[in-house]
mmCIF file of C-alpha atoms in Angstrom:
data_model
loop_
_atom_site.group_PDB
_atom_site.id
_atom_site.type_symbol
_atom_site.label_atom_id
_atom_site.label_comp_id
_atom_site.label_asym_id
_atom_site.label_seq_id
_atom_site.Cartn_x
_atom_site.Cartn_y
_atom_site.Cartn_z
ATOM 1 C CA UNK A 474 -21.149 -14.750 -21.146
ATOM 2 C CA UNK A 475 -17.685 -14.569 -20.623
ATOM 3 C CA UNK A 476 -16.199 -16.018 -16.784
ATOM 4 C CA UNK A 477 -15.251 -11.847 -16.528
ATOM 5 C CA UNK A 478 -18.658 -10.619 -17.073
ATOM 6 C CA UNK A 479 -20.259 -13.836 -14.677
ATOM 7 C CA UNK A 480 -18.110 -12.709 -11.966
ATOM 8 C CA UNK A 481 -19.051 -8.841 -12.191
ATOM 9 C CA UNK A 482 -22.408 -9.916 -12.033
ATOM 10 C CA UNK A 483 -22.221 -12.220 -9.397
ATOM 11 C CA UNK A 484 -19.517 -10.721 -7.080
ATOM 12 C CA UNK A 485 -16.894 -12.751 -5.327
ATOM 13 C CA UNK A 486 -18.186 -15.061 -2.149
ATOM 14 C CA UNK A 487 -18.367 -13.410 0.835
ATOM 15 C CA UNK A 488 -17.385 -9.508 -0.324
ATOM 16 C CA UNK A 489 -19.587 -7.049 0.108
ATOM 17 C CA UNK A 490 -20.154 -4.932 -3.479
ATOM 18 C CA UNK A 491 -20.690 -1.232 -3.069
ATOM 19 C CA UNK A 492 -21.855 -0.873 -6.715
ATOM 20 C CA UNK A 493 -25.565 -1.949 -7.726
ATOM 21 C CA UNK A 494 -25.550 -6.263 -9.226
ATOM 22 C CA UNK A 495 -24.411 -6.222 -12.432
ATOM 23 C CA UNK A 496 -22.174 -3.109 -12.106
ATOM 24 C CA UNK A 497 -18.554 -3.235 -12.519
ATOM 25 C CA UNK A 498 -17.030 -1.321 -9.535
ATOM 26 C CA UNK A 499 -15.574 2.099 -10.523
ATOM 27 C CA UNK A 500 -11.314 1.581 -11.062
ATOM 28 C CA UNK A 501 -9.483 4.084 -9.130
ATOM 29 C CA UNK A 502 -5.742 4.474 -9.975
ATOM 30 C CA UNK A 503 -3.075 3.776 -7.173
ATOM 31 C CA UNK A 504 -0.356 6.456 -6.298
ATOM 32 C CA UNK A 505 2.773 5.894 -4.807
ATOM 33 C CA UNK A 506 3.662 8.533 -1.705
ATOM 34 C CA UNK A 507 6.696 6.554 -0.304
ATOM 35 C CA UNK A 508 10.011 4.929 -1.780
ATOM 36 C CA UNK A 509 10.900 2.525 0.756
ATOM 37 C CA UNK A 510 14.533 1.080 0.690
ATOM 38 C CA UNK A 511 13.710 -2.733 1.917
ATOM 39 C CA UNK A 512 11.057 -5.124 2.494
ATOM 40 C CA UNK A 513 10.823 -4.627 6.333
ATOM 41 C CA UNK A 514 10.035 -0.868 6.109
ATOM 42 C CA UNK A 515 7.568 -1.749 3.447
ATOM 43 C CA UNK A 516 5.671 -3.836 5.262
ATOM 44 C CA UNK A 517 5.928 -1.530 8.600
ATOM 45 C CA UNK A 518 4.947 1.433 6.768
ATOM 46 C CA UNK A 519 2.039 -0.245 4.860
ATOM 47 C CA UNK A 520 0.622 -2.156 8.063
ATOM 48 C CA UNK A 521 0.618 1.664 9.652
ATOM 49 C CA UNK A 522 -1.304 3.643 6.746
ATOM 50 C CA UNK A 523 -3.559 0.230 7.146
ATOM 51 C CA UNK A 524 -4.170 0.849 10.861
ATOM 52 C CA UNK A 525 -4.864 4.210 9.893
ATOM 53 C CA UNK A 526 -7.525 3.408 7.868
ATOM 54 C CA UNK A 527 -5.610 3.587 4.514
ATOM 55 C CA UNK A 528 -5.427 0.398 2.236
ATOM 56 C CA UNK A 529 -2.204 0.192 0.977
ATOM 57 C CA UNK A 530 0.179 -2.058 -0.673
ATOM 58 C CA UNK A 531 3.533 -2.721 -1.257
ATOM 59 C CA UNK A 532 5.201 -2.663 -4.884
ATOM 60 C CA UNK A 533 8.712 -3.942 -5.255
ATOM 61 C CA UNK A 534 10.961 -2.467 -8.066
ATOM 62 C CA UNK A 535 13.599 -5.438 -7.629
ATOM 63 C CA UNK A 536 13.811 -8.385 -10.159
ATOM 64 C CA UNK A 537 14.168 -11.683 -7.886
ATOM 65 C CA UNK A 538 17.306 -12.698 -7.984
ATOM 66 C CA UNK A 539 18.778 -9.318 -9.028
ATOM 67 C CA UNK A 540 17.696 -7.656 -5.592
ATOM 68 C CA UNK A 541 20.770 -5.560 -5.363
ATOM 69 C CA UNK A 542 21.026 -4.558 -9.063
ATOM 70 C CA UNK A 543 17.464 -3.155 -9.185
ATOM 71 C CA UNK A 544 17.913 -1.310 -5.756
ATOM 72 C CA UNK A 545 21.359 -0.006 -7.476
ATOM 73 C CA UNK A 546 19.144 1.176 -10.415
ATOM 74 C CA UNK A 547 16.701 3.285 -8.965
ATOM 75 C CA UNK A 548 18.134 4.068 -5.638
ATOM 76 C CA UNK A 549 15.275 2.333 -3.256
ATOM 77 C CA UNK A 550 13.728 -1.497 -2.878
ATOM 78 C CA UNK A 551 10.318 -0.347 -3.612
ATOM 79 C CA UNK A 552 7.380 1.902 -3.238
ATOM 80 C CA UNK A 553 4.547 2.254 -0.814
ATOM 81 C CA UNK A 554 1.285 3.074 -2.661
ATOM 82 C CA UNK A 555 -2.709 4.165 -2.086
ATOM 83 C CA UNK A 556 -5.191 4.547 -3.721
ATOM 84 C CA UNK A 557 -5.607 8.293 -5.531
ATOM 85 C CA UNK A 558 -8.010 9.728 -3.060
ATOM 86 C CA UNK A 559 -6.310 8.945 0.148
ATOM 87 C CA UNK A 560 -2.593 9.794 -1.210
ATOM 88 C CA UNK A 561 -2.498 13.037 0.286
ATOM 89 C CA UNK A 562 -3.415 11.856 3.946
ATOM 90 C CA UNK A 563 -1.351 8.483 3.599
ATOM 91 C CA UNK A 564 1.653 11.251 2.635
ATOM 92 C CA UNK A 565 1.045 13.456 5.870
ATOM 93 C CA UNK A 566 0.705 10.426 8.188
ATOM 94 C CA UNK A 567 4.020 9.316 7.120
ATOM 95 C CA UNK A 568 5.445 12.484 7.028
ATOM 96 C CA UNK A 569 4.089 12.665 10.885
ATOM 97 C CA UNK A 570 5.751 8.796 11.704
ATOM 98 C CA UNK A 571 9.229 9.779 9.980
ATOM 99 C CA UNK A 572 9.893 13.100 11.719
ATOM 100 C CA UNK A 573 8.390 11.826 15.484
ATOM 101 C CA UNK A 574 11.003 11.047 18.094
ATOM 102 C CA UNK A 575 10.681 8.060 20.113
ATOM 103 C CA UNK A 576 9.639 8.652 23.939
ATOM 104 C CA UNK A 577 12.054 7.053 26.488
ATOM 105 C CA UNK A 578 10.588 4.965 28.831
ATOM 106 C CA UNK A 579 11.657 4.378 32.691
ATOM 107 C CA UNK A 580 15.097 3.569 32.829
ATOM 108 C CA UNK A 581 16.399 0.532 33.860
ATOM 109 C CA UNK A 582 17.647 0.159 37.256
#
């Protein structure tokens, strides 16, 4: 038995496995539903879909060390992506977050 198979059998300490012992987990393929053009709105914008209920991740398109070069290339840092079933709501909420206006707060005396 191989360590791949030992661990699908097994299941990693302390997760919880949704598919019967000794299944592998179904794979489900991860859109992307956001080019993002730097780290910090990456991380903002995944953090939200996560708060939303949406796992997301963050997938640069820069080589390290060639940062600007990359960017140059395709015209954005990276990409924000979910996985295939919740790409259309993940799309809408960010959609939603881009075109909302910020509300002012009590000015300042």
């Amino acid at each position: 038995m191989t360590r791949e198979e030992d661990r699908e059998k097994s299941g990693a300490p302390g997760e919880e496995s949704r598919a019967p012992r000794g299944e592998a987990l179904p794979r489900e393929a991860l859109v992307a539903v956001r080019n993002v053009p730097d780290e910090q709105t990456a991380t903002m914008l995944r953090d939200f879909l996560r708060d939303q209920g949406i796992e997301a991740t963050v997938v640069a398109v820069q080589i390290p060390w060639l940062s600007t070069v990359e960017s140059l290339l395709h015209g954005y840092w990276g990409r924000i992506e979910v996985l295939g079933r919740d790409a259309e709501r993940a799309r809408s909420l960010l959609d939603d977050f881009f075109a909302a206006t910020p509300e002012r707060g009590e000015e300042e005396p």
